[in-house]
Amino acid sequence: AQAQEKAAVSDHKPVSKVNCFSEDGDLKEVIFGRVDDLRLPEYAPIFDFAGPQTVRLLKKAGGKLFKEADPEWYKQAYDSIEDVVGFLNGRGIVVHRPREHTEEEIANFSLRSKMVNNVYNRDSLVAIGNTLVESSFLTPSRIRNKYAVRYVSMGLMKAGNRVISMPQPLDTYEHNEDESPITEGGDVEIGDGQIYIGNSGQASNRLGVLWYKNAIPDWEVHEIKISPKRFPHQHLDCVMVAFSNWGCILADDIIGGYKGLPEPLQKKKWIELKLEEANDKLANFIAINPEEVVMPKEAERLIKEVEALRPRIRVHAFPYYHVGKIGGSLRCNTCPIYREG
């Protein structure tokens, strides 16, 4: 109970400013997800991206708390997440956690799904420059994730920051593509005045890309189309994680391959992913500054590739496979609020 209470709120006052201009600036403040309140959705094909083990669990135990449906897997995931949170706290990084939901928030969308997913905060909020964006979701019940971190987003707005929200589509899995701009945060990556938005048809759409162009006109917005033919990748960060001068990529699943990338990305030095590494979310990792990254310990080949490509980088490796196989890994867990540089 004490651990759950600690996971529910921030132990720190916020820096009170939104400031993110890259994926690897010196991290000072971040929202990090929690798994103790994860309630599994009923199975739907949209969740196939999570992999066969999660799909089997949804078909068997949809509607149950994760901790009840598979206690052993839950404990492994919980311990992995809290170990990384403890590491970040130890580095002096301000870490906010989603709060518990109210009864009213749980009741909202109850006819569609009982799912509660506060594990992956990357999807609900995106910090770009000095603006914080509330996303829209293809999966309707995931809007609850916004409520759990409103104490952060609205606190930042009260402190004078620009906080904007995408139009929310209907509470349904079927959307009018001409009236529903959708861009989930896992599809958004930034750097050097550029915004890259993935579009696999699994989470974001063309109208969502247009919304970003209108909402943040000082940045250049690029759409990256992703093929889900080999595997139903949900977000851009399933197939590409790009830092200032380098990154990891599954080029074969980006339409057009390397030549299909926006011109600024073609200049980077890339580590080529294997399909199974992308499927296991092993490349879904974070930087805490330009010379330190946090990666899943199970990404043994990738860790060696990163150390060979960027010899000055220090890799902090944590056991994380049991989080990744839920459907997302370290990058999915986090929403950076403030990065220096």
CSV table of C-alpha atoms in Angstrom, one decimal:
chain,number,residue,atom,x,y,z
A,1,ALA,CA,0.0,0.0,0.0
A,2,GLN,CA,2.8,2.4,0.8
A,3,ALA,CA,4.5,1.7,-2.5
A,4,GLN,CA,1.2,2.3,-4.4
A,5,GLU,CA,0.7,5.6,-2.5
A,6,LYS,CA,4.2,6.7,-3.4
A,7,ALA,CA,3.5,5.8,-7.0
A,8,ALA,CA,0.4,7.9,-7.2
A,9,VAL,CA,1.8,11.5,-6.9
A,10,SER,CA,4.9,13.5,-7.3
A,11,ASP,CA,7.2,13.9,-4.3
A,12,HIS,CA,8.5,17.2,-5.8
A,13,LYS,CA,7.2,20.6,-6.8
A,14,PRO,CA,7.2,21.0,-10.6
A,15,VAL,CA,9.9,23.1,-12.3
A,16,SER,CA,6.9,25.1,-13.5
A,17,LYS,CA,8.0,25.4,-17.1
A,18,VAL,CA,7.5,23.4,-20.3
A,19,ASN,CA,10.8,23.2,-22.1
A,20,CYS,CA,11.5,20.3,-24.6
A,21,PHE,CA,13.4,21.0,-27.8
A,22,SER,CA,15.0,17.6,-28.4
A,23,GLU,CA,14.8,13.9,-27.4
A,24,ASP,CA,18.1,13.9,-25.5
A,25,GLY,CA,18.4,17.3,-23.7
A,26,ASP,CA,19.4,17.1,-20.1
A,27,LEU,CA,16.2,15.7,-18.4
A,28,LYS,CA,15.0,17.7,-15.4
A,29,GLU,CA,11.3,16.8,-15.1
A,30,VAL,CA,9.2,13.9,-16.4
A,31,ILE,CA,6.0,12.1,-15.9
A,32,PHE,CA,6.5,8.4,-15.5
A,33,GLY,CA,3.7,5.8,-15.7
A,34,ARG,CA,2.4,3.3,-13.1
A,35,VAL,CA,1.2,-0.2,-13.5
A,36,ASP,CA,-0.5,-0.9,-10.2
A,37,ASP,CA,-3.9,0.4,-11.4
A,38,LEU,CA,-3.7,-1.2,-14.9
A,39,ARG,CA,-7.1,-2.7,-15.7
A,40,LEU,CA,-7.0,-4.8,-18.9
A,41,PRO,CA,-9.3,-4.0,-21.8
A,42,GLU,CA,-11.5,-6.6,-23.4
A,43,TYR,CA,-9.7,-7.9,-26.4
A,44,ALA,CA,-10.1,-6.0,-29.7
A,45,PRO,CA,-7.9,-6.3,-32.8
A,46,ILE,CA,-6.4,-2.9,-32.1
A,47,PHE,CA,-4.4,-4.5,-29.3
A,48,ASP,CA,-2.7,-7.0,-31.5
A,49,PHE,CA,0.4,-4.8,-31.6
A,50,ALA,CA,1.1,-5.8,-28.0
A,51,GLY,CA,2.1,-9.3,-29.0
A,52,PRO,CA,0.6,-12.8,-28.6
A,53,GLN,CA,1.2,-13.1,-24.8
A,54,THR,CA,-0.8,-9.9,-24.1
A,55,VAL,CA,-3.5,-10.9,-26.6
A,56,ARG,CA,-4.0,-14.2,-24.9
A,57,LEU,CA,-4.2,-12.5,-21.5
A,58,LEU,CA,-6.8,-10.0,-22.8
A,59,LYS,CA,-8.9,-12.8,-24.3
A,60,LYS,CA,-8.8,-14.6,-21.0
A,61,ALA,CA,-8.9,-11.8,-18.4
A,62,GLY,CA,-10.2,-8.6,-20.1
A,63,GLY,CA,-11.8,-6.3,-17.6
A,64,LYS,CA,-9.6,-7.5,-14.6
A,65,LEU,CA,-6.8,-5.7,-12.9
A,66,PHE,CA,-3.5,-6.8,-14.3
A,67,LYS,CA,-2.3,-7.7,-10.7
A,68,GLU,CA,-5.2,-10.1,-10.4
A,69,ALA,CA,-5.0,-11.5,-13.9
A,70,ASP,CA,-1.3,-12.5,-13.8
A,71,PRO,CA,0.3,-11.7,-10.3
A,72,GLU,CA,3.7,-12.9,-11.3
A,73,TRP,CA,4.0,-10.9,-14.5
A,74,TYR,CA,2.5,-7.9,-12.7
A,75,LYS,CA,5.2,-8.0,-10.0
A,76,GLN,CA,8.0,-8.3,-12.5
A,77,ALA,CA,6.7,-5.3,-14.4
A,78,TYR,CA,6.0,-3.3,-11.2
A,79,ASP,CA,9.5,-3.9,-9.9
A,80,SER,CA,11.1,-2.9,-13.2
A,81,ILE,CA,9.2,0.4,-13.4
A,82,GLU,CA,9.8,1.4,-9.8
A,83,ASP,CA,13.5,0.6,-10.1
A,84,VAL,CA,13.9,3.0,-13.0
A,85,VAL,CA,11.8,5.6,-11.2
A,86,GLY,CA,14.1,5.2,-8.2
A,87,PHE,CA,17.1,5.7,-10.5
A,88,LEU,CA,15.7,8.9,-12.0
A,89,ASN,CA,14.9,10.3,-8.5
A,90,GLY,CA,18.4,9.5,-7.4
A,91,ARG,CA,19.7,11.6,-10.3
A,92,GLY,CA,17.7,14.6,-9.0
A,93,ILE,CA,15.1,14.4,-11.8
A,94,VAL,CA,11.6,15.5,-10.9
A,95,VAL,CA,9.3,12.5,-11.4
A,96,HIS,CA,5.5,12.9,-11.4
A,97,ARG,CA,3.2,9.9,-11.3
A,98,PRO,CA,-0.4,9.6,-12.5
A,99,ARG,CA,-2.8,10.0,-9.6
A,100,GLU,CA,-5.6,7.6,-8.7
A,101,HIS,CA,-8.8,8.0,-10.7
A,102,THR,CA,-12.0,9.4,-9.2
A,103,GLU,CA,-15.3,7.4,-9.5
A,104,GLU,CA,-16.5,9.9,-12.1
A,105,GLU,CA,-13.5,9.3,-14.3
A,106,ILE,CA,-13.9,5.6,-14.1
A,107,ALA,CA,-17.6,5.9,-14.9
A,108,ASN,CA,-16.9,8.0,-18.1
A,109,PHE,CA,-16.8,5.7,-21.1
A,110,SER,CA,-17.8,2.8,-19.0
A,111,LEU,CA,-20.2,1.6,-21.7
A,112,ARG,CA,-17.3,1.1,-24.0
A,113,SER,CA,-14.4,-0.2,-21.8
A,114,LYS,CA,-13.4,-0.7,-18.3
A,115,MET,CA,-9.7,-0.3,-19.3
A,116,VAL,CA,-7.5,1.9,-17.1
A,117,ASN,CA,-4.0,2.4,-18.6
A,118,ASN,CA,-1.7,4.8,-16.8
A,119,VAL,CA,1.4,2.9,-17.7
A,120,TYR,CA,2.2,4.8,-20.9
A,121,ASN,CA,2.1,8.5,-20.4
A,122,ARG,CA,3.9,9.3,-23.6
A,123,ASP,CA,0.6,8.9,-25.5
A,124,SER,CA,-1.5,11.4,-23.6
A,125,LEU,CA,0.8,14.4,-23.4
A,126,VAL,CA,3.5,15.8,-25.7
A,127,ALA,CA,5.9,18.6,-24.8
A,128,ILE,CA,7.2,20.5,-27.9
A,129,GLY,CA,9.3,23.6,-27.2
A,130,ASN,CA,7.4,25.6,-24.6
A,131,THR,CA,4.0,24.0,-25.5
A,132,LEU,CA,2.3,21.1,-23.8
A,133,VAL,CA,-0.2,19.2,-26.1
A,134,GLU,CA,-3.0,17.0,-24.8
A,135,SER,CA,-3.3,14.2,-27.4
A,136,SER,CA,-6.4,12.6,-28.9
A,137,PHE,CA,-6.8,8.8,-28.8
A,138,LEU,CA,-7.9,6.2,-31.3
A,139,THR,CA,-8.7,4.0,-28.3
A,140,PRO,CA,-11.4,6.0,-26.5
A,141,SER,CA,-11.0,4.8,-22.9
A,142,ARG,CA,-7.4,5.9,-22.9
A,143,ILE,CA,-8.6,9.5,-22.5
A,144,ARG,CA,-8.7,8.6,-18.8
A,145,ASN,CA,-4.9,8.8,-18.8
A,146,LYS,CA,-5.2,12.6,-19.3
A,147,TYR,CA,-7.2,13.0,-16.1
A,148,ALA,CA,-4.6,11.2,-14.0
A,149,VAL,CA,-1.9,13.7,-15.0
A,150,ARG,CA,-4.1,16.8,-15.1
A,151,TYR,CA,-2.6,18.0,-11.8
A,152,VAL,CA,0.6,18.4,-13.7
A,153,SER,CA,-0.7,19.8,-17.0
A,154,MET,CA,-3.1,22.2,-15.3
A,155,GLY,CA,-0.5,23.2,-12.8
A,156,LEU,CA,1.8,24.1,-15.6
A,157,MET,CA,-1.0,26.1,-17.3
A,158,LYS,CA,-1.7,28.0,-14.0
A,159,ALA,CA,2.0,28.8,-14.0
A,160,GLY,CA,1.7,30.5,-17.3
A,161,ASN,CA,2.7,27.8,-19.8
A,162,ARG,CA,0.9,27.2,-23.1
A,163,VAL,CA,-1.2,24.0,-22.8
A,164,ILE,CA,-3.4,23.1,-25.8
A,165,SER,CA,-5.6,20.1,-26.5
A,166,MET,CA,-6.5,18.3,-29.7
A,167,PRO,CA,-10.2,17.9,-30.5
A,168,GLN,CA,-11.4,14.7,-28.9
A,169,PRO,CA,-13.0,12.1,-31.3
A,170,LEU,CA,-16.1,10.2,-30.5
A,171,ASP,CA,-16.2,7.4,-27.9
A,172,THR,CA,-15.8,4.7,-30.5
A,173,TYR,CA,-13.2,2.7,-32.4
A,174,GLU,CA,-14.5,3.9,-35.7
A,175,HIS,CA,-13.8,7.5,-36.6
A,176,ASN,CA,-14.7,9.9,-39.3
A,177,GLU,CA,-11.3,10.6,-40.8
A,178,ASP,CA,-12.5,14.0,-42.1
A,179,GLU,CA,-13.6,15.2,-38.7
A,180,SER,CA,-11.4,13.4,-36.1
A,181,PRO,CA,-7.7,14.5,-35.9
A,182,ILE,CA,-5.9,11.8,-34.0
A,183,THR,CA,-2.2,11.8,-33.0
A,184,GLU,CA,-1.1,9.7,-30.0
A,185,GLY,CA,2.1,10.8,-28.3
A,186,GLY,CA,4.1,7.7,-29.2
A,187,ASP,CA,3.9,8.8,-32.8
A,188,VAL,CA,5.6,12.1,-32.1
A,189,GLU,CA,9.3,12.7,-32.0
A,190,ILE,CA,11.1,16.1,-32.1
A,191,GLY,CA,14.5,17.7,-32.7
A,192,ASP,CA,16.1,20.7,-34.4
A,193,GLY,CA,12.8,22.5,-34.9
A,194,GLN,CA,11.3,19.4,-36.6
A,195,ILE,CA,8.3,17.4,-35.5
A,196,TYR,CA,8.0,13.9,-36.9
A,197,ILE,CA,4.6,12.2,-36.7
A,198,GLY,CA,4.2,8.5,-37.5
A,199,ASN,CA,1.1,7.3,-39.3
A,200,SER,CA,0.6,3.5,-39.3
A,201,GLY,CA,-3.2,3.7,-39.3
A,202,GLN,CA,-3.1,2.1,-35.9
A,203,ALA,CA,-3.0,5.3,-33.8
A,204,SER,CA,-2.7,8.5,-35.8
A,205,ASN,CA,-4.1,9.9,-39.0
A,206,ARG,CA,-3.4,12.6,-41.7
A,207,LEU,CA,-5.8,15.1,-40.1
A,208,GLY,CA,-3.8,14.8,-36.8
A,209,VAL,CA,-0.6,15.8,-38.8
A,210,LEU,CA,-2.5,18.8,-40.2
A,211,TRP,CA,-3.6,19.8,-36.7
A,212,TYR,CA,0.0,19.9,-35.5
A,213,LYS,CA,1.0,22.0,-38.5
A,214,ASN,CA,-1.7,24.6,-37.5
A,215,ALA,CA,-1.2,24.4,-33.8
A,216,ILE,CA,2.6,24.7,-33.8
A,217,PRO,CA,3.5,26.7,-36.9
A,218,ASP,CA,7.0,27.6,-35.7
A,219,TRP,CA,8.1,24.0,-36.1
A,220,GLU,CA,8.3,22.0,-39.4
A,221,VAL,CA,6.0,19.0,-39.3
A,222,HIS,CA,6.7,15.8,-41.2
A,223,GLU,CA,4.5,12.8,-41.6
A,224,ILE,CA,6.3,9.3,-41.6
A,225,LYS,CA,4.1,6.5,-43.0
A,226,ILE,CA,4.6,3.1,-41.4
A,227,SER,CA,3.7,-0.2,-42.9
A,228,PRO,CA,2.0,-2.6,-40.4
A,229,LYS,CA,2.1,-5.6,-42.9
A,230,ARG,CA,4.9,-7.5,-41.1
A,231,PHE,CA,3.7,-6.5,-37.6
A,232,PRO,CA,1.0,-4.2,-36.4
A,233,HIS,CA,3.3,-1.4,-35.1
A,234,GLN,CA,1.1,1.0,-33.3
A,235,HIS,CA,3.5,4.1,-33.0
A,236,LEU,CA,6.5,5.6,-34.6
A,237,ASP,CA,8.6,4.8,-31.6
A,238,CYS,CA,8.0,1.1,-32.2
A,239,VAL,CA,10.1,1.4,-35.4
A,240,MET,CA,12.3,4.5,-34.8
A,241,VAL,CA,13.8,6.4,-31.9
A,242,ALA,CA,15.8,9.4,-33.0
A,243,PHE,CA,18.2,11.5,-30.9
A,244,SER,CA,20.2,14.5,-32.0
A,245,ASN,CA,22.7,12.8,-34.3
A,246,TRP,CA,21.8,9.2,-34.2
A,247,GLY,CA,19.0,6.7,-33.6
A,248,CYS,CA,17.6,3.2,-34.0
A,249,ILE,CA,15.4,2.3,-36.9
A,250,LEU,CA,13.5,-0.6,-38.5
A,251,ALA,CA,13.8,0.9,-42.0
A,252,ASP,CA,12.0,-1.9,-43.8
A,253,ASP,CA,8.7,-1.1,-42.0
A,254,ILE,CA,8.9,2.6,-42.9
A,255,ILE,CA,7.3,3.2,-46.3
A,256,GLY,CA,10.1,4.1,-48.6
A,257,GLY,CA,12.8,2.9,-46.2
A,258,TYR,CA,15.6,5.3,-45.6
A,259,LYS,CA,14.6,7.3,-48.7
A,260,GLY,CA,11.1,7.7,-47.3
A,261,LEU,CA,12.4,9.6,-44.2
A,262,PRO,CA,12.2,13.4,-44.1
A,263,GLU,CA,15.5,14.9,-45.2
A,264,PRO,CA,16.7,16.0,-41.7
A,265,LEU,CA,16.5,12.3,-40.5
A,266,GLN,CA,18.6,11.1,-43.5
A,267,LYS,CA,21.6,12.8,-42.1
A,268,LYS,CA,21.6,10.8,-38.8
A,269,LYS,CA,23.7,7.7,-38.1
A,270,TRP,CA,21.4,4.8,-37.7
A,271,ILE,CA,21.5,1.5,-35.9
A,272,GLU,CA,19.3,-1.0,-37.8
A,273,LEU,CA,16.8,-2.9,-35.7
A,274,LYS,CA,15.8,-6.4,-36.1
A,275,LEU,CA,12.1,-7.2,-36.4
A,276,GLU,CA,12.0,-9.1,-33.1
A,277,GLU,CA,13.7,-6.3,-31.3
A,278,ALA,CA,11.1,-3.8,-32.5
A,279,ASN,CA,8.3,-6.2,-31.6
A,280,ASP,CA,9.7,-6.7,-28.1
A,281,LYS,CA,10.0,-2.8,-27.7
A,282,LEU,CA,13.7,-3.2,-27.0
A,283,ALA,CA,14.6,0.0,-28.9
A,284,ASN,CA,11.9,2.0,-27.1
A,285,PHE,CA,14.3,3.7,-24.7
A,286,ILE,CA,15.1,7.1,-23.3
A,287,ALA,CA,18.0,9.5,-23.0
A,288,ILE,CA,18.5,11.5,-19.8
A,289,ASN,CA,21.2,13.7,-21.5
A,290,PRO,CA,23.2,13.5,-24.7
A,291,GLU,CA,25.7,11.1,-23.2
A,292,GLU,CA,23.5,8.8,-21.0
A,293,VAL,CA,20.6,6.5,-22.0
A,294,VAL,CA,18.4,4.1,-20.1
A,295,MET,CA,17.8,0.9,-22.0
A,296,PRO,CA,16.2,-2.5,-21.3
A,297,LYS,CA,18.9,-4.9,-20.1
A,298,GLU,CA,17.5,-7.5,-22.5
A,299,ALA,CA,18.5,-5.4,-25.5
A,300,GLU,CA,22.0,-6.9,-25.4
A,301,ARG,CA,22.8,-6.6,-29.1
A,302,LEU,CA,21.5,-3.0,-29.2
A,303,ILE,CA,23.4,-2.0,-26.2
A,304,LYS,CA,26.6,-3.1,-27.9
A,305,GLU,CA,25.6,-1.3,-31.1
A,306,VAL,CA,25.0,1.9,-29.2
A,307,GLU,CA,28.3,1.7,-27.3
A,308,ALA,CA,30.1,1.1,-30.6
A,309,LEU,CA,28.4,3.9,-32.5
A,310,ARG,CA,28.5,6.4,-29.6
A,311,PRO,CA,31.6,5.5,-27.5
A,312,ARG,CA,31.1,8.4,-25.1
A,313,ILE,CA,27.6,7.3,-24.2
A,314,ARG,CA,27.0,5.5,-20.9
A,315,VAL,CA,24.2,2.9,-21.0
A,316,HIS,CA,22.1,2.4,-17.8
A,317,ALA,CA,20.5,-1.0,-18.3
A,318,PHE,CA,17.5,-2.3,-16.3
A,319,PRO,CA,15.5,-5.5,-16.6
A,320,TYR,CA,12.5,-4.4,-18.6
A,321,TYR,CA,11.3,-7.2,-20.8
A,322,HIS,CA,8.2,-7.8,-18.7
A,323,VAL,CA,7.1,-4.2,-19.1
A,324,GLY,CA,7.8,-4.2,-22.8
A,325,LYS,CA,5.7,-7.2,-23.5
A,326,ILE,CA,2.6,-5.5,-22.1
A,327,GLY,CA,2.8,-3.2,-25.1
A,328,GLY,CA,5.4,-0.5,-24.6
A,329,SER,CA,8.7,0.2,-22.9
A,330,LEU,CA,10.7,3.1,-21.4
A,331,ARG,CA,9.9,5.8,-23.9
A,332,CYS,CA,6.2,4.8,-23.8
A,333,ASN,CA,6.3,5.2,-19.9
A,334,THR,CA,7.6,8.7,-20.0
A,335,CYS,CA,6.5,12.2,-20.9
A,336,PRO,CA,9.4,14.6,-20.6
A,337,ILE,CA,8.3,18.1,-19.3
A,338,TYR,CA,11.6,19.9,-19.1
A,339,ARG,CA,14.9,19.2,-20.9
A,340,GLU,CA,17.8,21.6,-20.8
A,341,GLY,CA,19.5,22.2,-24.1
